[in-house]
PDB file of C-alpha atoms in Angstrom:
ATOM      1  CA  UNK A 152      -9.862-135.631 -46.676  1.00 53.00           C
ATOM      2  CA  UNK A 153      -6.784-136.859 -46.777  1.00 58.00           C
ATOM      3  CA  UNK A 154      -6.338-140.814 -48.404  1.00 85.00           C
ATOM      4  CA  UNK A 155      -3.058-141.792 -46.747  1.00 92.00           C
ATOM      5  CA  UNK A 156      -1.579-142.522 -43.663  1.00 93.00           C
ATOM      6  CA  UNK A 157       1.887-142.058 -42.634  1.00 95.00           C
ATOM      7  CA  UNK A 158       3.822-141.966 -39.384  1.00 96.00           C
ATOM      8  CA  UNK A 159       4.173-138.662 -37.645  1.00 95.00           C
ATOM      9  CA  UNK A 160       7.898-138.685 -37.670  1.00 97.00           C
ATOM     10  CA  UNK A 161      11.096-140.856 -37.885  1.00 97.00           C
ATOM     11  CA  UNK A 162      14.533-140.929 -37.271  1.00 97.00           C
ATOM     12  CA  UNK A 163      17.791-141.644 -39.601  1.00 96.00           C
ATOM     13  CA  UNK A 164      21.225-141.814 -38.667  1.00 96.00           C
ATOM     14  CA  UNK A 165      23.306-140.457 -41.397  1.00 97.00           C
ATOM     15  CA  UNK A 166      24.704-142.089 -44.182  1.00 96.00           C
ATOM     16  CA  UNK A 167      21.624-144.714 -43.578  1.00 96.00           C
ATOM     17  CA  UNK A 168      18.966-146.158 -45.922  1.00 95.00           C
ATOM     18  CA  UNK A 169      15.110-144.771 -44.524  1.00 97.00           C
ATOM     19  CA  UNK A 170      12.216-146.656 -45.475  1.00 98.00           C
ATOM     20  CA  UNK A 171       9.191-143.957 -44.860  1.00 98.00           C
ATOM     21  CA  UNK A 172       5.948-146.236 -45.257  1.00 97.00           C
ATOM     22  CA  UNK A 173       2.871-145.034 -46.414  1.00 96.00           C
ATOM     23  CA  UNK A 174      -0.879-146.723 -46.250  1.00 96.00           C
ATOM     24  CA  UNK A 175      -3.315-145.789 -49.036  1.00 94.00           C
ATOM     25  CA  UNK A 176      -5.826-148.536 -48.810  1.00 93.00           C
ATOM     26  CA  UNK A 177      -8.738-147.174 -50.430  1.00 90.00           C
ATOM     27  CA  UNK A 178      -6.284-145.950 -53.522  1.00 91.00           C
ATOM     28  CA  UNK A 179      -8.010-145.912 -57.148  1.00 89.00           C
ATOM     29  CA  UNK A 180      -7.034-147.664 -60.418  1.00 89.00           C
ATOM     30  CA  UNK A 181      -6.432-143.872 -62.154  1.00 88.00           C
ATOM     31  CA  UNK A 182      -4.881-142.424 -58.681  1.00 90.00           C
ATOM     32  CA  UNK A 183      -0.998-141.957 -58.972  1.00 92.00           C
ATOM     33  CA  UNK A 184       1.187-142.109 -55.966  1.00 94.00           C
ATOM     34  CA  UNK A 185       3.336-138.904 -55.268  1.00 94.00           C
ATOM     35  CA  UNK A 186       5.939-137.858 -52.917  1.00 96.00           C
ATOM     36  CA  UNK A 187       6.834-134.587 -51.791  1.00 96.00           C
ATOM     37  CA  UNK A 188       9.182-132.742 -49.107  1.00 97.00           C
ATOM     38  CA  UNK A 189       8.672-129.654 -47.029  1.00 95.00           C
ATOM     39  CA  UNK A 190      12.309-128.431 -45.721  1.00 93.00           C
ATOM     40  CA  UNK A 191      12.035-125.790 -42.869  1.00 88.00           C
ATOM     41  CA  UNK A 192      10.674-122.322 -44.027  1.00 86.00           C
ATOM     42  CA  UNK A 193      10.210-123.831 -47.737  1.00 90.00           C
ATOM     43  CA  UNK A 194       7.258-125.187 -49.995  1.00 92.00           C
ATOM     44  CA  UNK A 195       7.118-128.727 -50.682  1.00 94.00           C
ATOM     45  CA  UNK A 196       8.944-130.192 -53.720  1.00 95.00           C
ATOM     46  CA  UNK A 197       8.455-133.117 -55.588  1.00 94.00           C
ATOM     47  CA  UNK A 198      10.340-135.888 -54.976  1.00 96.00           C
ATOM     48  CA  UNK A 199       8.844-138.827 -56.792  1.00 96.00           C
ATOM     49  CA  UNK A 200       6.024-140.400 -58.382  1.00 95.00           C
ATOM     50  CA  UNK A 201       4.464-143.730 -59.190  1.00 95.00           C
ATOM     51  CA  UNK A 202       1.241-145.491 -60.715  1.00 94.00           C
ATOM     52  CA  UNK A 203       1.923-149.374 -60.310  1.00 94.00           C
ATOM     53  CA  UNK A 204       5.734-150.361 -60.772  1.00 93.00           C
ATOM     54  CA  UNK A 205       8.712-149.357 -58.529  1.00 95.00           C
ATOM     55  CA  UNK A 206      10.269-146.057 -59.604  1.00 95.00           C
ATOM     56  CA  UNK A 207      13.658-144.714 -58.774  1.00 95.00           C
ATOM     57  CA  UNK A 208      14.967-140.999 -59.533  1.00 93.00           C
ATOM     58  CA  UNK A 209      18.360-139.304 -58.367  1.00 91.00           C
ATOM     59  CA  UNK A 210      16.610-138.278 -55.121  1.00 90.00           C
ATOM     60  CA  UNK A 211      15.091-141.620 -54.000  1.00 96.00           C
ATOM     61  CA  UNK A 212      13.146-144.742 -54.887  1.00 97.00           C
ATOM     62  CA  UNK A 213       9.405-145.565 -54.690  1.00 98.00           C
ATOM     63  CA  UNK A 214       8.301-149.403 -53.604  1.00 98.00           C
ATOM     64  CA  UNK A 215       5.001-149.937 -54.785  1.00 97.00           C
ATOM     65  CA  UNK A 216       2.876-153.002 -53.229  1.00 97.00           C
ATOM     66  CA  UNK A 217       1.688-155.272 -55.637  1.00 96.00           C
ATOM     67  CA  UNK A 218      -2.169-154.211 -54.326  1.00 96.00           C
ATOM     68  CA  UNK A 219      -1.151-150.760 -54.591  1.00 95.00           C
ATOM     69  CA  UNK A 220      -2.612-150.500 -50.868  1.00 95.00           C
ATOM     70  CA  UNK A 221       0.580-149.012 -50.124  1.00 96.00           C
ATOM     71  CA  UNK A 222       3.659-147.424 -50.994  1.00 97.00           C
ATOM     72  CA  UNK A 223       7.620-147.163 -49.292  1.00 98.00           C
ATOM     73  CA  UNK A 224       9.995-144.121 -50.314  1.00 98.00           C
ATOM     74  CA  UNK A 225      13.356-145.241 -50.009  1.00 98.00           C
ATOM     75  CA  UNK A 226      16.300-142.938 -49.454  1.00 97.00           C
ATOM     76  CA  UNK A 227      19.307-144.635 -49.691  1.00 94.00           C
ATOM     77  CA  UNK A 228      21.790-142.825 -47.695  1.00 95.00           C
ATOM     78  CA  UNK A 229      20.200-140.309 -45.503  1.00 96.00           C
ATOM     79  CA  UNK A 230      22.252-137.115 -44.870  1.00 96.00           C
ATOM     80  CA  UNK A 231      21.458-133.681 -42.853  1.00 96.00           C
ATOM     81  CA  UNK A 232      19.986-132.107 -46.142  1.00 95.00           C
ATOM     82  CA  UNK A 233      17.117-134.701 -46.040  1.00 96.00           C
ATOM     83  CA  UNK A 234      15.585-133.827 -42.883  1.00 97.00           C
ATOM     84  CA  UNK A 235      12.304-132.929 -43.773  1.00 97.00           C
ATOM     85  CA  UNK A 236       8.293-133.525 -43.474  1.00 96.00           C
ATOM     86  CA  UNK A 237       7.931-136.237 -46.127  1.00 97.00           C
ATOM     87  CA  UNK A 238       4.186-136.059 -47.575  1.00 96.00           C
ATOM     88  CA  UNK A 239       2.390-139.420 -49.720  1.00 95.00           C
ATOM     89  CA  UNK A 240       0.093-138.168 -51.887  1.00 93.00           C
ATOM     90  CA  UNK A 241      -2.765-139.700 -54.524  1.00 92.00           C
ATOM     91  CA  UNK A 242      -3.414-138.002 -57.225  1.00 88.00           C
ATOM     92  CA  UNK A 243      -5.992-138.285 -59.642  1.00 83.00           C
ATOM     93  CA  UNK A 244      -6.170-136.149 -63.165  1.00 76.00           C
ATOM     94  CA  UNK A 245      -8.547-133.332 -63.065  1.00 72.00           C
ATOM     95  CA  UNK A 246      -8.848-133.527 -59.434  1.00 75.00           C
ATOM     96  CA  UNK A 247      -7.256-131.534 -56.442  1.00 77.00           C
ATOM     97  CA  UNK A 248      -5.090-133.418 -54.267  1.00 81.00           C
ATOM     98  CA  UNK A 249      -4.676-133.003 -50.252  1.00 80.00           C
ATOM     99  CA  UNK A 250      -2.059-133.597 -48.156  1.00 83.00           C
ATOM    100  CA  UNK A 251      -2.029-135.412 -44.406  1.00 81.00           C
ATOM    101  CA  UNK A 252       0.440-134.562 -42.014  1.00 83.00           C
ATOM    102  CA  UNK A 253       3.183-136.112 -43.238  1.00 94.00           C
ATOM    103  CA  UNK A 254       6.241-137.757 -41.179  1.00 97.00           C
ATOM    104  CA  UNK A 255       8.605-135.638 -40.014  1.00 97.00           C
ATOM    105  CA  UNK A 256      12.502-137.377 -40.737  1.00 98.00           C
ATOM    106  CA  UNK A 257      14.980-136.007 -38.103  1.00 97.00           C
ATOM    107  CA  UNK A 258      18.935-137.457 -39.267  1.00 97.00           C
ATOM    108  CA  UNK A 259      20.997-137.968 -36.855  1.00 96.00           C
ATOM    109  CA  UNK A 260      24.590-136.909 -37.391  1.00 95.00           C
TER     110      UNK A 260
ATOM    111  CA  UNK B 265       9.681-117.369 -64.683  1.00 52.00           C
ATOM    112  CA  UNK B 266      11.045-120.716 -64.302  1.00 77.00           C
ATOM    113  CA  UNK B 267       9.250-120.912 -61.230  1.00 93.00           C
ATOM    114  CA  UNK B 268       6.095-120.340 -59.654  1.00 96.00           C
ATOM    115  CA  UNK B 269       6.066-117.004 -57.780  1.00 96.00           C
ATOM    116  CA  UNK B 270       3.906-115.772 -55.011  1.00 97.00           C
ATOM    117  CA  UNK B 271       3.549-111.956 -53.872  1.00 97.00           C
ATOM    118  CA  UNK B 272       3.963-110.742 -51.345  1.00 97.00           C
ATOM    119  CA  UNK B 273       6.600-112.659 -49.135  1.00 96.00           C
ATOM    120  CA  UNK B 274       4.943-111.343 -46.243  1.00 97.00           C
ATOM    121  CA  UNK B 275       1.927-109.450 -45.127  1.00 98.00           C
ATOM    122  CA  UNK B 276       0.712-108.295 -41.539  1.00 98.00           C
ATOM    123  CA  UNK B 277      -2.446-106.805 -41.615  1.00 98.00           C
ATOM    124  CA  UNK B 278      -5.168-105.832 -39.183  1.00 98.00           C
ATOM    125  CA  UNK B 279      -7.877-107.630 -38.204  1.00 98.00           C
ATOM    126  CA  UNK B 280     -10.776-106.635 -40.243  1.00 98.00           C
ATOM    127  CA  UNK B 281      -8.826-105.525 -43.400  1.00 98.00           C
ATOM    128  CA  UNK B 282      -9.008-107.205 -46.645  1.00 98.00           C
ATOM    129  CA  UNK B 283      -5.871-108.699 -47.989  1.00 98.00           C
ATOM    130  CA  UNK B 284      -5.193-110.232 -51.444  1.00 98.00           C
ATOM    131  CA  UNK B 285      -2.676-112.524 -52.206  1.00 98.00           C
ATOM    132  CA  UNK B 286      -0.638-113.518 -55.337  1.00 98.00           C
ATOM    133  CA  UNK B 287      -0.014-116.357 -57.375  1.00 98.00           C
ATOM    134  CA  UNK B 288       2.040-116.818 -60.962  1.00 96.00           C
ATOM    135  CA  UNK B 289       1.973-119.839 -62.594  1.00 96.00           C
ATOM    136  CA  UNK B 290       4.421-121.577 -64.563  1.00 95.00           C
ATOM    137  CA  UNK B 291       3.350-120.783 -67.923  1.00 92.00           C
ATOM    138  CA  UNK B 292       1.331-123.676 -69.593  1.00 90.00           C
ATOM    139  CA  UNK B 293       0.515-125.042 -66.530  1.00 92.00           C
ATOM    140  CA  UNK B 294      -3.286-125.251 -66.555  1.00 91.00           C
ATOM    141  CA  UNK B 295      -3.726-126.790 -62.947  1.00 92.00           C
ATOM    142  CA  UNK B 296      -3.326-124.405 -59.988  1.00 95.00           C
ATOM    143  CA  UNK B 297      -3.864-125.027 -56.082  1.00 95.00           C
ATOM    144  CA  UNK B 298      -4.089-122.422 -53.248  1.00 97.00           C
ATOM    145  CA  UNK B 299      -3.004-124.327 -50.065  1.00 96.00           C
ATOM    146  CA  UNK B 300      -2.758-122.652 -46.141  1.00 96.00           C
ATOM    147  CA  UNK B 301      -0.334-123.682 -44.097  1.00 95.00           C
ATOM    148  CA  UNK B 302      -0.705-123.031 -39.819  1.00 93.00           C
ATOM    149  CA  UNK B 303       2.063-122.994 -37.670  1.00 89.00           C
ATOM    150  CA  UNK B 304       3.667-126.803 -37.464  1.00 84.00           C
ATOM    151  CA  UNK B 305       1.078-128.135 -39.196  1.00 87.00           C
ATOM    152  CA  UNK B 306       0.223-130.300 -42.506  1.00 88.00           C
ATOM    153  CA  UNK B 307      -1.303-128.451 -45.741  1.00 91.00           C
ATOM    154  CA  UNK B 308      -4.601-127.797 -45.674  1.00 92.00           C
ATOM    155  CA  UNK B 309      -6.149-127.373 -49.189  1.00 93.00           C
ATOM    156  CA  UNK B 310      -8.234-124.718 -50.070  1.00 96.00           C
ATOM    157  CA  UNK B 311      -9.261-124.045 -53.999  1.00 95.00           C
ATOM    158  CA  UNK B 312      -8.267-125.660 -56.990  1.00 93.00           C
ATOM    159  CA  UNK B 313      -8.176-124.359 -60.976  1.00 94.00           C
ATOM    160  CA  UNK B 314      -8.200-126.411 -64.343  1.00 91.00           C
ATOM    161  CA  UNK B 315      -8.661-124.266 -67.773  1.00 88.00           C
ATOM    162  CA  UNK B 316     -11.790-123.456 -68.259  1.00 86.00           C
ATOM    163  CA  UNK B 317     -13.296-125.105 -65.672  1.00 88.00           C
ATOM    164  CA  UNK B 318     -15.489-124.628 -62.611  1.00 90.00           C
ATOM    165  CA  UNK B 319     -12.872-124.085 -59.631  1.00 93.00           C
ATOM    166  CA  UNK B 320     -13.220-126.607 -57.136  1.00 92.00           C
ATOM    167  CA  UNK B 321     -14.149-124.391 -54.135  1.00 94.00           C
ATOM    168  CA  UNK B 322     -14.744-127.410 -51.524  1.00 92.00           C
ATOM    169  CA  UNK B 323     -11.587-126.112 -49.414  1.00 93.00           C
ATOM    170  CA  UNK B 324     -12.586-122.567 -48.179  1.00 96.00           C
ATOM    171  CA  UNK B 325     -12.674-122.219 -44.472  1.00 96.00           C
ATOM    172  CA  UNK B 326     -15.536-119.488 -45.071  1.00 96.00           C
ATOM    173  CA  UNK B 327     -17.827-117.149 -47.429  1.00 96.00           C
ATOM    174  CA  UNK B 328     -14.527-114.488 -46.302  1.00 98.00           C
ATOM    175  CA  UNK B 329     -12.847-116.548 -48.309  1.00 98.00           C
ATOM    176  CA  UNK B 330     -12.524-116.161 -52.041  1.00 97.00           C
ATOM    177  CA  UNK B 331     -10.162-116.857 -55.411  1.00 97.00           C
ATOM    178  CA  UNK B 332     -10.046-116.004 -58.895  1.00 96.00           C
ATOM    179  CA  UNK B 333      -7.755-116.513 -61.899  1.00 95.00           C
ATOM    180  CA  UNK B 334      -7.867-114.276 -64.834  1.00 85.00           C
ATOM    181  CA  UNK B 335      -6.941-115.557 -68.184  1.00 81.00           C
ATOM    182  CA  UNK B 336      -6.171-118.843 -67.607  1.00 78.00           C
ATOM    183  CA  UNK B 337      -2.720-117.578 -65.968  1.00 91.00           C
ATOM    184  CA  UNK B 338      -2.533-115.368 -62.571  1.00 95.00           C
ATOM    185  CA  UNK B 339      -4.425-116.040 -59.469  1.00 97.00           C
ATOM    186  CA  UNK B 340      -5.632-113.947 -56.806  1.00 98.00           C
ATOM    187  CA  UNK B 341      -6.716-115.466 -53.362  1.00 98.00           C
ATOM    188  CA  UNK B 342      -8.880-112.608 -51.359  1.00 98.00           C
ATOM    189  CA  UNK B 343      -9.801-112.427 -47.607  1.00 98.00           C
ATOM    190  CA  UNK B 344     -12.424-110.561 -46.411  1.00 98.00           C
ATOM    191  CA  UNK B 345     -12.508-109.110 -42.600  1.00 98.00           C
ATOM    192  CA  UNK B 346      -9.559-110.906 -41.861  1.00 98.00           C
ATOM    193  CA  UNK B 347      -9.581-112.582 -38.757  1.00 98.00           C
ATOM    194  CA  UNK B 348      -6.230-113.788 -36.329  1.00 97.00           C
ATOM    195  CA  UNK B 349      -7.360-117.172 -36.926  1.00 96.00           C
ATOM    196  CA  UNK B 350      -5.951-116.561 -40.578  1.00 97.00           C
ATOM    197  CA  UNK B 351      -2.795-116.046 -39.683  1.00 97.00           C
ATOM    198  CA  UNK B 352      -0.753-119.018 -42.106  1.00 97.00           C
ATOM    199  CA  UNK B 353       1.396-119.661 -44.929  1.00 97.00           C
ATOM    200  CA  UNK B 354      -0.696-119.524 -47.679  1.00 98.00           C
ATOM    201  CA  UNK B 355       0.932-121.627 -50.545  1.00 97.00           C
ATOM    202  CA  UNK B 356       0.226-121.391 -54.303  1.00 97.00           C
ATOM    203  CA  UNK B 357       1.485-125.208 -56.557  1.00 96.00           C
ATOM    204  CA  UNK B 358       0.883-125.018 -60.329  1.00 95.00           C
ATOM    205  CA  UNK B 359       0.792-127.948 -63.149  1.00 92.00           C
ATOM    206  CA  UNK B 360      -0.117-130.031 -66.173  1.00 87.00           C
ATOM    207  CA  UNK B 361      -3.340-131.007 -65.613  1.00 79.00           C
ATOM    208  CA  UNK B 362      -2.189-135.014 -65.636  1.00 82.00           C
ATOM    209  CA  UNK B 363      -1.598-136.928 -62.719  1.00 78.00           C
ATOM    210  CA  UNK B 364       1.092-138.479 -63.675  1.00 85.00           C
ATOM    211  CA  UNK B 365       3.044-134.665 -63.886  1.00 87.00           C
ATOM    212  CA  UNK B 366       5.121-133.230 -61.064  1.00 90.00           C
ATOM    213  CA  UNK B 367       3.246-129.985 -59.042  1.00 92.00           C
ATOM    214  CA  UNK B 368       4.919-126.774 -58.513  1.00 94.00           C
ATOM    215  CA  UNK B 369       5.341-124.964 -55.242  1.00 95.00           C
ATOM    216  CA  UNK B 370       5.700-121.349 -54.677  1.00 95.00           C
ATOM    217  CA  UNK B 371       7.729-119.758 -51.650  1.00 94.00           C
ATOM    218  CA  UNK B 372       3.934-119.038 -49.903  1.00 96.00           C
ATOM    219  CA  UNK B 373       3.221-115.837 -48.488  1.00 97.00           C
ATOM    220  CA  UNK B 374       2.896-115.409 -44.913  1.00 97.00           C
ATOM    221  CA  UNK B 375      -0.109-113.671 -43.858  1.00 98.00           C
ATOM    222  CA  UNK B 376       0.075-112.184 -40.428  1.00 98.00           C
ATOM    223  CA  UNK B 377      -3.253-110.935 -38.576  1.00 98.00           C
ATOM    224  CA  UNK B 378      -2.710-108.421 -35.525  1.00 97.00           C
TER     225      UNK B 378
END
């Protein structure tokens, strides 16, 4: 059930910019786009959110297309704190929202 | 508390025993999810609460399978004649009911079947 599409993982070398895409092509005009992060042994945490315009937020930035078919979190300098599973998520109000499988971001020191 | 809290940490129980697992919102926060979690994989979504409303029940695996939340507030996921197969993280997120709001993740509790 699951409306996006990610990689299954990527790799960073540290103190890099990472550019995780995301696909969402059959997104709605009421769904926002949210990104979370599961570290090892945790639950996820919010990271960022969007509806049409780009976002940015102490922990990352969020590149919107202008179609809204899909969506880029950008960490600007990658260290070892930020490897994680990465999850894009659409999220309507009133509604549950699923996860996929995420992309799994290995940094390399 | 300032977070959402799930009890217990852990649980191993035998197959065929009942377990119940528990889930404290963030107070306000009229939206609550029960996600499970298997080994190395993605979240798989199970039940979801708004107010008042009908809970969206679309996620459970099985009739085993069952949640309620009393008074708006605390949530109890229950599982019948547990089964190995049930062995997972089971992971309780709470929020305002907008979608433009960030969700709140519990710890999870792992559930252990032996």
């Amino acid at each position: 059930d699951a409306k996006t599409t990610q990689p299954n993982s990527m790799e960073s070398n540290e103190e890099e910019p990472v550019h995780l895409p995301c696909n969402h092509s059959t997104i709605s005009g009421t769904d926002y786009i949210h990104w979370y992060r599961q570290l090892p042994s945790q639950g996820p945490e919010y990271v960022i959110h969007g509806l049409t315009s780009n976002v940015n937020n102490r922990m990352a930035s969020l590149a919107i297309a202008e179609d809204r078919k899909s969506s880029t979190l950008i960490l600007h300098r990658a260290t070892l704190r930020d490897a994680a599973v990465y999850y894009c998520i659409l999220r309507d109000t009133g509604n549950q929202f699923y996860f996929g499988t995420g992309t799994s971001l290995t940094v390399i020191p | 508390g300032a977070g959402v809290s799930q009890s217990p940490s852990n649980k191993v129980t035998e197959k065929g025993k009942d377990v119940e697992l528990r889930c404290d919102p963030i107070s306000g926060h009229t939206a609550l999810y029960w996600y499970r979690q298997s080994l190395g994989q993605g979240l798989e979504f199970l039940i979801y609460f708004q107010g008042n409303s009908a809970p969206d029940k679309s996620g459970l695996p099985s009739d085993r399978f069952s949640a309620e939340r009393t008074g708006g507030s605390v949530s109890t996921l229950t599982i019948q004649r547990t089964q190995q197969e049930d062995s997972a993280v089971y992971l309780c997120a709470s929020s305002p009911p907008r979608a433009n709001t960030e969700a709140f993740f519990g710890q999870g509790t792992r559930l252990t079947v032996v």
